[in-house]
XYZ file of C-alpha atoms in Angstrom:
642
model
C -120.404 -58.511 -68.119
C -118.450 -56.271 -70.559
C -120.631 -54.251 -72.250
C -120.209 -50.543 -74.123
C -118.010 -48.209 -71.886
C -116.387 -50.900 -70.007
C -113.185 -50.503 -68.632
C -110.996 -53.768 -70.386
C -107.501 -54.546 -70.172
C -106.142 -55.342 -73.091
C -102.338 -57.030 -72.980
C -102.325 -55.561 -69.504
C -102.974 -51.873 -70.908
C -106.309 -49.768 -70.033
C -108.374 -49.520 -72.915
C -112.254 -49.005 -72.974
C -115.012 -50.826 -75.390
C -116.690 -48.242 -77.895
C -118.513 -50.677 -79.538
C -120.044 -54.275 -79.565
C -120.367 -55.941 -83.293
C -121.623 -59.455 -82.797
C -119.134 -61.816 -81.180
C -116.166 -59.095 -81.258
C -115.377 -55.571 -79.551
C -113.945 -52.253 -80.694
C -111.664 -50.750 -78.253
C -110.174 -47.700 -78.027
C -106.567 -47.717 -76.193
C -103.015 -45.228 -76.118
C -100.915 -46.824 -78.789
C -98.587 -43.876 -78.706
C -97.767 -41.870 -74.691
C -97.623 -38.694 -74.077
C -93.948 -37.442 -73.773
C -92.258 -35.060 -71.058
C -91.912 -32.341 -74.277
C -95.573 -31.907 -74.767
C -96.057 -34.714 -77.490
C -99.704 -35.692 -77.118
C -100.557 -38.960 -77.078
C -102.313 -40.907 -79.659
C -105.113 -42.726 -79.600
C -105.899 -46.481 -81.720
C -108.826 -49.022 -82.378
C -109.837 -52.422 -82.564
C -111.282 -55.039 -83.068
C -110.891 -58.056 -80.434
C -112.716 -61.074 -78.748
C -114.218 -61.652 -75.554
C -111.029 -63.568 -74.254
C -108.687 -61.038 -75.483
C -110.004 -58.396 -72.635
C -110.569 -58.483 -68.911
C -113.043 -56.579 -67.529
C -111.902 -54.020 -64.971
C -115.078 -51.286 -64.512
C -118.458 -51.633 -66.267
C -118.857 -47.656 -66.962
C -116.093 -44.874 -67.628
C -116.454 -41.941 -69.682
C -113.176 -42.192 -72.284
C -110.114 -43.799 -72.511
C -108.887 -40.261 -72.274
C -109.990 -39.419 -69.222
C -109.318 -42.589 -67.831
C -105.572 -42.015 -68.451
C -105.566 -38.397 -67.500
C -107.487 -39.131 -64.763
C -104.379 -41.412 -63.685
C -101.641 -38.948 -64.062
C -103.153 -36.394 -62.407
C -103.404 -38.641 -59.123
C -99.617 -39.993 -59.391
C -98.049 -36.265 -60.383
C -100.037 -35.492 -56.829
C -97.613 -36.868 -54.327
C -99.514 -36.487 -50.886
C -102.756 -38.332 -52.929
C -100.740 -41.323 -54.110
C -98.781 -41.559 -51.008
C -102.867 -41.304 -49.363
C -103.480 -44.440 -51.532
C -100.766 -46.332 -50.935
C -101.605 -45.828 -47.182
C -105.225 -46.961 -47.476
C -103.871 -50.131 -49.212
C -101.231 -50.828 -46.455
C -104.561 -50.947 -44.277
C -106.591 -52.923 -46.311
C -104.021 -55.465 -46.206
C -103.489 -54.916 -42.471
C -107.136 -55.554 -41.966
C -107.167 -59.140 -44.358
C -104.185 -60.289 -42.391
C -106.036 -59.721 -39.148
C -108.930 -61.984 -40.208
C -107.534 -65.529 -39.578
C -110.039 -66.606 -42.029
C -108.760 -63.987 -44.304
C -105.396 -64.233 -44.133
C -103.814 -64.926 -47.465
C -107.339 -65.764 -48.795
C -107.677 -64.403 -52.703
C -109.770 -61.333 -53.112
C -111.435 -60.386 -55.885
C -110.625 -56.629 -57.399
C -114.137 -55.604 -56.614
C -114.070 -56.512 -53.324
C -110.966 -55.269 -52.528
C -111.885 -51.931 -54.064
C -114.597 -51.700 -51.884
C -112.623 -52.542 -48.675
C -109.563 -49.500 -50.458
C -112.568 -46.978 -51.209
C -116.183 -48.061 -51.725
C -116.912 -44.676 -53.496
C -113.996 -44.672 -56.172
C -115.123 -43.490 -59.426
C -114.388 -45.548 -62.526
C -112.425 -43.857 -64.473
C -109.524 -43.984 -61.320
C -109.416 -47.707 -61.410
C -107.306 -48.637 -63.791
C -104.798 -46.195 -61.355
C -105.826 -48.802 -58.649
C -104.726 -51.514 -60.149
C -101.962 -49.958 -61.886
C -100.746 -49.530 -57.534
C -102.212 -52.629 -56.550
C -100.070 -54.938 -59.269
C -97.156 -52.453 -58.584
C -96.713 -52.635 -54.514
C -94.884 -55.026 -51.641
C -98.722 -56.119 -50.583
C -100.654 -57.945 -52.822
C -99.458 -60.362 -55.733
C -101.915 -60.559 -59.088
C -102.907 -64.537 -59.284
C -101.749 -65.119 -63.083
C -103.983 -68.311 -63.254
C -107.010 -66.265 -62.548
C -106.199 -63.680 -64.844
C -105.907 -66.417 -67.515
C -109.228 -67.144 -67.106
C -110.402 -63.214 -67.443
C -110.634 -62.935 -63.669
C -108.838 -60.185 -61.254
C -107.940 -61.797 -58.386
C -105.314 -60.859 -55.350
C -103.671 -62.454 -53.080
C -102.771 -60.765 -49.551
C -98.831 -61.131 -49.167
C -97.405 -62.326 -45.589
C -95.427 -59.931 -44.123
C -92.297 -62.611 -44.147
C -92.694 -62.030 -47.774
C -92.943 -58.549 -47.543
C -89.898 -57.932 -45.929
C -87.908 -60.767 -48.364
C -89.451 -58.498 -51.443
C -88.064 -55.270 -49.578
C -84.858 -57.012 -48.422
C -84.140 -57.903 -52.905
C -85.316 -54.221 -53.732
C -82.866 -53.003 -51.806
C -80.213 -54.963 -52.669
C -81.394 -54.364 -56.341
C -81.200 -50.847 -55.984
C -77.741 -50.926 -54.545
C -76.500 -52.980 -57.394
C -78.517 -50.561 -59.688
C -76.345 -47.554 -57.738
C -72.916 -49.341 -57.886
C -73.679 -50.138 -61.828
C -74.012 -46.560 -62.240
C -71.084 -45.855 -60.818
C -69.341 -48.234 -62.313
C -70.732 -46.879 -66.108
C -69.539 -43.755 -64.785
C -65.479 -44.972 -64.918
C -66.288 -46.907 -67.820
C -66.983 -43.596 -69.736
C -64.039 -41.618 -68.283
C -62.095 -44.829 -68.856
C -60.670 -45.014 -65.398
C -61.920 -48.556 -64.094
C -61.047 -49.600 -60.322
C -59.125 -53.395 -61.434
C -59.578 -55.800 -60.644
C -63.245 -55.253 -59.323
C -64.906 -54.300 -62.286
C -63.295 -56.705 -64.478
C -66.995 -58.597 -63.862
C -68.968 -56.045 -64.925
C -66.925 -56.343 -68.477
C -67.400 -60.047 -69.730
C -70.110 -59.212 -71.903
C -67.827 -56.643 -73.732
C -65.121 -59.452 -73.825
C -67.700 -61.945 -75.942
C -68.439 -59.240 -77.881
C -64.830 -58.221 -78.493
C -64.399 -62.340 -79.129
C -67.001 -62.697 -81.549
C -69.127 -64.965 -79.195
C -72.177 -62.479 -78.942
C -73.009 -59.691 -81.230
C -74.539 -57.657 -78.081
C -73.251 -56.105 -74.794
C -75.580 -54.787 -71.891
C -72.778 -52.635 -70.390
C -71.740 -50.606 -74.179
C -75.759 -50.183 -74.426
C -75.930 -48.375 -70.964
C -72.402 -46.549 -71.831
C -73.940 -45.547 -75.471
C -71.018 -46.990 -76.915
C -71.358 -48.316 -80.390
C -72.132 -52.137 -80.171
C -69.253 -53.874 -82.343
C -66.242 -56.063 -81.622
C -64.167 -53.423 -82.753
C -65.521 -51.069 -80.007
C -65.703 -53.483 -77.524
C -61.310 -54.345 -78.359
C -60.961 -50.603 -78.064
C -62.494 -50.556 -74.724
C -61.325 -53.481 -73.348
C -57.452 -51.847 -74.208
C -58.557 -48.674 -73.049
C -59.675 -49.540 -69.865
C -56.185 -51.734 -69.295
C -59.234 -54.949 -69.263
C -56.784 -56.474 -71.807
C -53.108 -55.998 -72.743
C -52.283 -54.826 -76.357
C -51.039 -58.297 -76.858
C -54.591 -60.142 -76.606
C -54.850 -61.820 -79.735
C -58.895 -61.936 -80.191
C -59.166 -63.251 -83.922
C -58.940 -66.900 -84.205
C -61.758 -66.813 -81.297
C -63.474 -64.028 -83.064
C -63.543 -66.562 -86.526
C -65.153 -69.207 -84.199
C -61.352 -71.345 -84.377
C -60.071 -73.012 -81.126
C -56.841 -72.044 -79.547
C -56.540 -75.493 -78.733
C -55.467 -78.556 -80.734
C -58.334 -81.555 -81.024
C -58.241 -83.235 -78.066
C -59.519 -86.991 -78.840
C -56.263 -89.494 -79.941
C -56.300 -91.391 -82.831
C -56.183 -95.052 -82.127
C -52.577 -96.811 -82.484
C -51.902 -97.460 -86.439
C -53.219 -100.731 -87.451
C -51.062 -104.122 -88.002
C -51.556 -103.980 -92.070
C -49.742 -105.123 -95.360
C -47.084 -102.978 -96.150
C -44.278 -102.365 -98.614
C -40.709 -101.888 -97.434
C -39.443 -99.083 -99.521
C -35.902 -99.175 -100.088
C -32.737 -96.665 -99.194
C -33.541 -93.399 -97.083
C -36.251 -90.668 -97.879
C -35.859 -87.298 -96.558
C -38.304 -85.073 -94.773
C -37.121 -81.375 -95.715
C -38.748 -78.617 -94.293
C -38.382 -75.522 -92.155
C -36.633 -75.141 -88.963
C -39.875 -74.270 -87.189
C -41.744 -77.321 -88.057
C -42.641 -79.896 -85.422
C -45.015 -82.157 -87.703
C -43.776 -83.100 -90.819
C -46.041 -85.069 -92.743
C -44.308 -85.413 -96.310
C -41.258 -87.124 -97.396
C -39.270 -87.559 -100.843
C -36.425 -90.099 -102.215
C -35.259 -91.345 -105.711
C -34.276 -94.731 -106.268
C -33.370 -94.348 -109.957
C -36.440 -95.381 -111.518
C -39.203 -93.292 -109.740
C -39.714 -90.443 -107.563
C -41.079 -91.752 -104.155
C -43.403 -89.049 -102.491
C -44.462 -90.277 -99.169
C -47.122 -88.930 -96.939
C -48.723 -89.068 -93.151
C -51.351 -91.611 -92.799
C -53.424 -90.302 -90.649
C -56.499 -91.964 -92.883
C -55.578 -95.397 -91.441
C -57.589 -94.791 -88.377
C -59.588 -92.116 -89.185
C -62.806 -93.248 -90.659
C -65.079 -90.752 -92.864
C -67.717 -89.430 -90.211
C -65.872 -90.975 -87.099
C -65.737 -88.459 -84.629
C -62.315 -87.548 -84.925
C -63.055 -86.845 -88.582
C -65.994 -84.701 -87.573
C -64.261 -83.038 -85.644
C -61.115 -81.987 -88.171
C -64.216 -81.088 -90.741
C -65.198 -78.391 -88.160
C -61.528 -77.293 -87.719
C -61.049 -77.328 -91.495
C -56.900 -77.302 -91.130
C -54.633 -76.599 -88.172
C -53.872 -72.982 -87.086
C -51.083 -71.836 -87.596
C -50.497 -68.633 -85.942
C -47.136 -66.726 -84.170
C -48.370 -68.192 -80.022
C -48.231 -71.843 -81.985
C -50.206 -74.284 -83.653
C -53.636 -75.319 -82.738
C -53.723 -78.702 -84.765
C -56.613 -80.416 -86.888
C -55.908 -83.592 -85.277
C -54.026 -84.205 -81.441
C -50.888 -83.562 -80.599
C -50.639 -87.134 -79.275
C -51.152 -88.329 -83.359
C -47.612 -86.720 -84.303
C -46.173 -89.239 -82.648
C -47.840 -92.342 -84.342
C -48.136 -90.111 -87.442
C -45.690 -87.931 -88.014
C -42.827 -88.955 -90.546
C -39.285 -89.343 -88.835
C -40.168 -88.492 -85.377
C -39.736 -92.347 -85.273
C -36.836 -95.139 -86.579
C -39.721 -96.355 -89.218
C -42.246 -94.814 -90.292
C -45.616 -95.381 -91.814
C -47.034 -93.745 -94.944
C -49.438 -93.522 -97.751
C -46.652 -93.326 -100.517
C -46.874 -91.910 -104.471
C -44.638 -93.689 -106.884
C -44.538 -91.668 -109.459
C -42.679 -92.379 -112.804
C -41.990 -90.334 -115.863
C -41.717 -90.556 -119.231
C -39.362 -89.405 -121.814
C -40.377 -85.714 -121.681
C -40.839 -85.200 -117.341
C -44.391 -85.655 -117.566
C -45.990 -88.426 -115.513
C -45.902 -92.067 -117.346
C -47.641 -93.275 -114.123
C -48.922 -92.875 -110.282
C -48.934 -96.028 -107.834
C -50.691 -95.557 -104.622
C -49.521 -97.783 -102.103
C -49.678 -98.346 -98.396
C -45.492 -98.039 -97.198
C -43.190 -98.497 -94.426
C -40.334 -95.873 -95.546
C -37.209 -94.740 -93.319
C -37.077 -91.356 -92.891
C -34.344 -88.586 -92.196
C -35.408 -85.028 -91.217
C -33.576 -82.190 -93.130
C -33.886 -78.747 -92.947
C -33.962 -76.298 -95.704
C -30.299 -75.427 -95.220
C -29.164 -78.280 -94.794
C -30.523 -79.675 -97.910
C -29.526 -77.041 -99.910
C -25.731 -77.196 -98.546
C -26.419 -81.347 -99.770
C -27.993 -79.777 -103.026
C -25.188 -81.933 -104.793
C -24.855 -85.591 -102.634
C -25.706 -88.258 -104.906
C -28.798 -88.817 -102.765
C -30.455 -85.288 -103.389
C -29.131 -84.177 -106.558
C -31.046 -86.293 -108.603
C -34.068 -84.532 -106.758
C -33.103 -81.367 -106.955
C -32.823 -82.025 -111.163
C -36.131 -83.491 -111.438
C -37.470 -80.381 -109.529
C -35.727 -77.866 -112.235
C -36.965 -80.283 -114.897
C -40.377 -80.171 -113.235
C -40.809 -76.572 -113.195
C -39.772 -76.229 -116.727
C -42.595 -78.185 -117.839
C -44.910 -76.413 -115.924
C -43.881 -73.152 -116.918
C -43.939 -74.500 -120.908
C -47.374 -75.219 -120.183
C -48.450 -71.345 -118.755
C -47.912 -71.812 -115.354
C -47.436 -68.757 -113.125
C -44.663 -68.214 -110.362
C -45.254 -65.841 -107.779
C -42.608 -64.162 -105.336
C -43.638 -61.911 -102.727
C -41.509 -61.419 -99.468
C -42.584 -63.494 -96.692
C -41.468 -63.750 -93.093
C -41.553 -65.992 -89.818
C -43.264 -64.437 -86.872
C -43.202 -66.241 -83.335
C -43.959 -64.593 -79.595
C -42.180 -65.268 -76.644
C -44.731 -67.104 -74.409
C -43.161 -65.457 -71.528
C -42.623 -62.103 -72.303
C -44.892 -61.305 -75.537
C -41.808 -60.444 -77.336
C -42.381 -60.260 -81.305
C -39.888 -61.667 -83.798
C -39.850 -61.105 -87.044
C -37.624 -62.718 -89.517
C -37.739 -62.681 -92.912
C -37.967 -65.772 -94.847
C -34.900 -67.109 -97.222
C -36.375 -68.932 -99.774
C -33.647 -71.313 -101.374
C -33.991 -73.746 -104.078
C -34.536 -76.788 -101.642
C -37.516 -75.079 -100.992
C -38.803 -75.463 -104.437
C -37.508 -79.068 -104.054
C -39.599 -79.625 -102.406
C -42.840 -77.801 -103.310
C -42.420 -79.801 -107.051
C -42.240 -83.220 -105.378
C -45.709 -82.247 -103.769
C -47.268 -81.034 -106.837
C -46.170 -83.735 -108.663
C -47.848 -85.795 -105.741
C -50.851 -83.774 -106.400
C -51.156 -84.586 -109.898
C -49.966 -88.088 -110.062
C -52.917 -88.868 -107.399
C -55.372 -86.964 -109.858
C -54.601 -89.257 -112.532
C -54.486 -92.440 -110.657
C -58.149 -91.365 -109.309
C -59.429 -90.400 -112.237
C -58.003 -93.927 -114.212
C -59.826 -95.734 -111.414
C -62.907 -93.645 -111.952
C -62.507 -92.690 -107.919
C -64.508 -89.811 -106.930
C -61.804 -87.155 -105.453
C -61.554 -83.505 -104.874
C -60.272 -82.054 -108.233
C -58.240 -78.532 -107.870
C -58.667 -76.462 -110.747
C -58.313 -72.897 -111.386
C -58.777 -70.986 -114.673
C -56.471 -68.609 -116.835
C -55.307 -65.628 -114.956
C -55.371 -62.925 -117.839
C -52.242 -61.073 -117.609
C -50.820 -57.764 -119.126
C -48.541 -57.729 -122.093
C -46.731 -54.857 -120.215
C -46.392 -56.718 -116.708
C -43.919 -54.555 -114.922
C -39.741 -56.348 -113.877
C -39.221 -57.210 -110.237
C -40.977 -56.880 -107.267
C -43.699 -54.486 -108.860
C -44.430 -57.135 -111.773
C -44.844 -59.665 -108.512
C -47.298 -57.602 -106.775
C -49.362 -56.894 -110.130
C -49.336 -61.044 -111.308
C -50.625 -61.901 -107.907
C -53.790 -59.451 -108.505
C -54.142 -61.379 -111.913
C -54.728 -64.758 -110.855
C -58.228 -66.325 -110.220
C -59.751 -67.909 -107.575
C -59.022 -71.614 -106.886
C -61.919 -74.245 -106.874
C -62.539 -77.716 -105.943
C -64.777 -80.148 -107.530
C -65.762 -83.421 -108.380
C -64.384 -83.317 -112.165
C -61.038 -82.878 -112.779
C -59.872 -79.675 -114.805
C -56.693 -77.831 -115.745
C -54.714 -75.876 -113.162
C -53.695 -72.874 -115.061
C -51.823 -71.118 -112.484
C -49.714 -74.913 -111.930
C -49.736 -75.269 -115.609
C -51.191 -79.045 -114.500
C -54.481 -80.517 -116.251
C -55.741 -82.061 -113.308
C -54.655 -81.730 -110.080
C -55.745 -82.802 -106.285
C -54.038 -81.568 -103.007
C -53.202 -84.998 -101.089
C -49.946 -83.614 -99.194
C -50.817 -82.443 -95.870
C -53.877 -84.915 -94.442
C -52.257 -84.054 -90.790
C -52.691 -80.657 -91.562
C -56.246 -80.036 -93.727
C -59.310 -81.953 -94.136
C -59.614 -81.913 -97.596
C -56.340 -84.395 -98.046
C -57.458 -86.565 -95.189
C -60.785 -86.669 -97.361
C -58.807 -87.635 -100.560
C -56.565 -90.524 -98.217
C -59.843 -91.841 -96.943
C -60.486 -92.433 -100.607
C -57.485 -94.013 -101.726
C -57.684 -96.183 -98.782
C -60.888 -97.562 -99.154
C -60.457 -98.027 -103.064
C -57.237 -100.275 -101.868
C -58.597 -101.906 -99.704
C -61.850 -102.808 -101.540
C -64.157 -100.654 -99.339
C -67.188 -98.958 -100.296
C -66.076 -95.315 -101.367
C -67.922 -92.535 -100.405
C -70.190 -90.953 -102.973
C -69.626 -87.674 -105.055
C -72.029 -86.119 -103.708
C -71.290 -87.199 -99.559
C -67.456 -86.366 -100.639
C -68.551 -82.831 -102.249
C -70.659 -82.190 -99.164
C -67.493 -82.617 -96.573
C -65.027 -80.932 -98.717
C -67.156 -77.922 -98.477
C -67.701 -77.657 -95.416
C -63.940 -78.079 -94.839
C -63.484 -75.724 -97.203
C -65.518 -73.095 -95.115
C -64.112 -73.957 -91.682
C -60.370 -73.730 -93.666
C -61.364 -70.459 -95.135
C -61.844 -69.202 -91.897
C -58.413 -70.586 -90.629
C -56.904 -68.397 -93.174
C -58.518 -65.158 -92.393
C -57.815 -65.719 -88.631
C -54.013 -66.099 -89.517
C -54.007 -63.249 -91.641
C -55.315 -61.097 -89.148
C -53.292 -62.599 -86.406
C -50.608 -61.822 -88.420
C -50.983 -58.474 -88.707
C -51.607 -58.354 -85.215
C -48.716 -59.713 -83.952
C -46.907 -57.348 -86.519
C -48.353 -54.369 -85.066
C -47.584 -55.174 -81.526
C -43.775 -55.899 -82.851
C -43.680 -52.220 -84.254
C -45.622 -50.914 -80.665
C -42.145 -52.299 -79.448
C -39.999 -51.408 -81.399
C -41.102 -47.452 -82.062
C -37.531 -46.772 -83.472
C -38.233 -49.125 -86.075
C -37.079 -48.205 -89.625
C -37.417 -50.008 -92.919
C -36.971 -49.878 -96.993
C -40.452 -49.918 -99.029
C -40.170 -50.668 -102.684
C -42.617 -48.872 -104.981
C -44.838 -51.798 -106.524
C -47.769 -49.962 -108.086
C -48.814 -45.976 -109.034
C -51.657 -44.347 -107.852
C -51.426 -40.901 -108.946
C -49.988 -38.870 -106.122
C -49.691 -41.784 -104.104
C -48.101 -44.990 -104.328
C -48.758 -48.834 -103.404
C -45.098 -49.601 -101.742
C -44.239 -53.140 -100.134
C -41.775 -53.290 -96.989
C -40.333 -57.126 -97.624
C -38.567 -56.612 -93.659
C -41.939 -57.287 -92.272
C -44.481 -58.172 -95.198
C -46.236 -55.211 -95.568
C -48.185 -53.239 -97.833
C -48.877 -49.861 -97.832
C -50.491 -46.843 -99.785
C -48.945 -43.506 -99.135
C -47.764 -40.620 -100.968
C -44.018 -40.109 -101.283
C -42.310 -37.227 -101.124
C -41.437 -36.748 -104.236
C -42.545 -38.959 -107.492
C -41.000 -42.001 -107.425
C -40.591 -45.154 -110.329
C -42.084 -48.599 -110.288
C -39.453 -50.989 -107.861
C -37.712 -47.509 -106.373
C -36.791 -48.233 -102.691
C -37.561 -45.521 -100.141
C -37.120 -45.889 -96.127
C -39.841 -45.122 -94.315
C -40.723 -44.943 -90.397
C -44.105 -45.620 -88.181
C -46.643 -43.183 -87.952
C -50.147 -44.003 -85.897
C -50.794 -47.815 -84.970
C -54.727 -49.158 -84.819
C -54.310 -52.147 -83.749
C -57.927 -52.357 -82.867
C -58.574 -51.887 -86.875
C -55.375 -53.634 -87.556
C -54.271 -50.428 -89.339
C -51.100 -48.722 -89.472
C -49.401 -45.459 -91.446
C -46.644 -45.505 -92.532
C -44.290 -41.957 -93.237
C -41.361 -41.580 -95.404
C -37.882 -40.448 -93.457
């Protein structure tokens, strides 16, 4: 029965009753060690009940000398090694007994058969051994119920439980060798590429924790874990970590959307053209002018992709297709381009905007209907070298005319140099080519924004709820800087874009309302705003403002997260291009001030950097400039003026 001065355990530590108030005890117990540079140890109280505590020893004298009672014994070598002994031949003994053997013992009774005259105060060091050696086994169940009971361990057993202790020492000895390369950085490949995988889902973004840095008291982060992995040759300097690292597949969505259905659909007349880069292998908008209205067709993906059909969940989680230089992991399969895709067949099916104008350019009105259009594939070049066949001139004037009006109504161009990089699958080789952006281009970017609007208003007229693009006044300087430098200081004007459920101006398109609807192949909120269409055409239930809000958002998030993998993969790939090319020189144009320094761009690869030149230098002044240090782990790199 415990009673004042028993010996309790207490969450399997020693601790010994001072006091008995009622129903509960006070204990005393160490809540803070002793440590090997002469910290004493520190001493706590109480209060717990009867089932809290298991009674080890009626009578000690302190929790003090309990515990120093304890290390004196197991600092004593030949006395513990004396114990351990008498143990062995306790359990000897038991197994000897056939009526014994493997029976449960009780503590007391197996103290008694260890050393009858034991004092108190060394028990808790007996059962400290007992729990801790190859012979007996605690019974858990019995200590559940407040009872110390052991059970007498066959010697099969014995020698399995030696048999893992060895083997668990070895692998504790070849760990510790192998943290010993780690550190010097000088890993024996491909061997202890096992011992690494936790550092590679660190370095991924798949775990925020690695067993093998915390044993090498390295820092825990991805960035560390990149560094290492690179340092110990683990992973090449072209291991592109970031779209995994942003939770983004590398992969394109694997389920196939179901054959396009047998529908109603108009024949559109002539020949509509699907201009776009060289690069592209899914074009999902084309554009034609019969005279009377400007035809904007787009994929129509939306035909067999039902809101919150798995396919659709699964572009939601996606958010848009990745785009980085290894390729294109797409929203939707691979397999869909070829159902889907505009001019990749003789006919093609679309969701089509017929948009007409009035007097002054603006839209008079927006059809939406369901189209079978014939398609010819252009690129950029080639349209601009057909800028004046009496097929795409009329396009290319309604574009001028288009961006007029915009700009009459405030809207803000941006042009910052952009470029085109791709890797060679086989070899890693970086290209980087600057982008030539010609006037087909903008062709083509007004027919979509006119797209964009036109299906605002037709939503809005038809009281359809849709995802409204707005974004507010960008305040810019009265002394906005010429050229390049007055590019780089607009873009830092301009305001974040935001989409919601009532429409509202556009001040950086100069449109009043305005809806992206262009690329449903390519980014869940347009497939969201076809789904809509298609169901008001059809007569279906639309889904709610709230429902629609919801999904946009979370495509929103997953699309955010697309871009800031790109980015960075960008930047990646552009580092690794300047690791091979080390000779690399290039002309960086002076876009901003900063005192001493300077914020210069370097249009050849579409960089930015802040550096002090030589010798002052005016807004839009070109130097040349040359690579100094590369952290590609930090995506960083300094630049140095020739």
């Amino acid at each position: 029965m415990i009673g004042k001065n028993s010996l309790v355990l207490y969450k399997k530590q020693p601790a010994v009753v001072t006091e008995i108030e009622g129903e509960k005890f006070v204990i005393e117990y160490c809540s803070v060690p002793a440590t090997s540079t002469g910290k004493k140890a520190q001493y706590a109280t109480q209060k717990v009940r009867s089932k809290d505590i298991v009674l080890l020893s009626d009578k000690v004298t302190s929790i003090q000398n309990v515990l120093e009672a304890t290390e004196k014994i197991l600092s004593d070598g030949s006395t513990l090694a004396g114990l351990k002994a008498q143990i062995k031949e306790t359990h000897e003994l038991l197994l000897s007994d056939d009526e014994t053997a493997g029976a449960p013992v009780s503590f007391k009774d197996l103290i008694d058969l260890i050393d009858s005259s034991v004092q108190a105060d060394k028990l808790w060091l007996l059962y400290s051994v007992l729990t801790g050696c190859l012979e007996f086994s605690l019974d858990e169940e019995e200590f559940k119920q407040g009872n110390i009971v052991f059970i007498p361990r066959s010697l099969e057993s014995i020698e399995e439980l030696k048999k893992k202790s060895e083997e668990k020492e070895k692998a504790g000895a070849i760990r510790e060798e192998f943290l010993k390369r780690l550190k010097q950085k000088k890993l024996n490949l491909p061997e202890d590429a096992k011992f690494m995988v936790d550092v590679e889902a660190l370095a991924l973004g798949k775990t925020d924790k690695s067993k093998t840095l915390q044993d090498a008291k390295i820092a825990q982060t991805p960035e560390n874990a990149h560094k290492i992995l690179l340092e110990t040759g683990i992973w090449e300097v072209t291991r592109n970590p970031y779209p995994v690292r942003w939770g983004l597949s590398m992969q394109s969505a694997s389920e196939g959307l179901s054959c396009p259905p047998e529908e109603e659909r108009y024949k559109v007349p002539g020949i509509s053209y699907a201009i776009d880069s060289e690069f592209s292998t899914d074009p999902d908008d084309a554009i034609a002018w019969d005279g009377k209205y400007l035809w904007v067709h787009i994929a129509d993906p939306a035909s067999t992709v039902l809101p919150d059909s798995s396919i659709d969940k699964n572009a939601r989680s996606r958010g848009a297709t990745l785009y980085i230089p290894e390729g294109a992991s797409r929203m939707l399969s691979e397999s869909s381009l070829a159902d889907y895709a505009l001019g990749l067949s003789e006919i093609s099916r679309a969701l089509s905007f017929k948009i007409e104008f009035d007097e002054n350019g603006s839209i008079k009105d927006c059809t939406v209907l369901k189209t079978l259009v014939e398609v010819k594939r252009l690129s950029y070049k080639k349209a601009e070298e057909l800028k004046e066949s009496p097929e795409l001139k009329p396009l290319f004037e309604i574009a001028r005319r288009n961006a007029a009006r915009r700009t009459n109504a405030g809207a803000v161009s941006i042009s910052l140099p952009e470029v085109h990089i791709s890797v060679d699958k086989e070899t890693k080789k970086v290209s980087i080519t600057p982008e030539q952006m010609l006037e087909s281009n903008e062709v083509v970017r007004e027919a979509m924004l006119l797209a964009g609007e036109g299906s605002a208003k037709f939503a809005f007229k038809n009281n359809i709820a849709f995802p409204y693009v707005s974004q507010e006044k960008p305040d810019i300087p009265s002394d906005l800087p010429e050229a390049l430098a007055g590019q780089y200081r607009l873009r830092r004007c301009m305001r974040k874009r935001s989409v919601g459920i009532t429409p509202a101006p556009h001040a950086g398109l100069g449109i009043s309302m305005y809806s992206q609807v262009t690329s449903p192949l390519r980014r869940y909120s347009d497939l969201v705003a076809h789904q809509q269409l298609r169901a008001f055409l059809a007569g279906r239930e639309l889904l709610d403002k709230d429902t629609m809000l919801e999904r946009i958002s979370a495509g929103d998030a997953a699309f955010s997260a697309c871009k800031k993998a790109e980015r960075n993969s960008n930047m990646h790939w552009t580092l690794v291009y300047l690791l091979q090319n080390p000779e690399w020189q290039g002309k960086a144009v002076c876009v901003e001030k900063k005192g001493k320094q300077a914020v210069f761009l370097i249009p050849e690869i579409a960089q930015e950097t802040l550096m002090a030149p030589a010798k002052e230098v005016a807004l839009n002044e070109e130097i040349t400039v040359t690579v100094g240090k590369i952290d590609i782990v930090n995506l960083a790199v300094v630049f140095h003026q020739i």
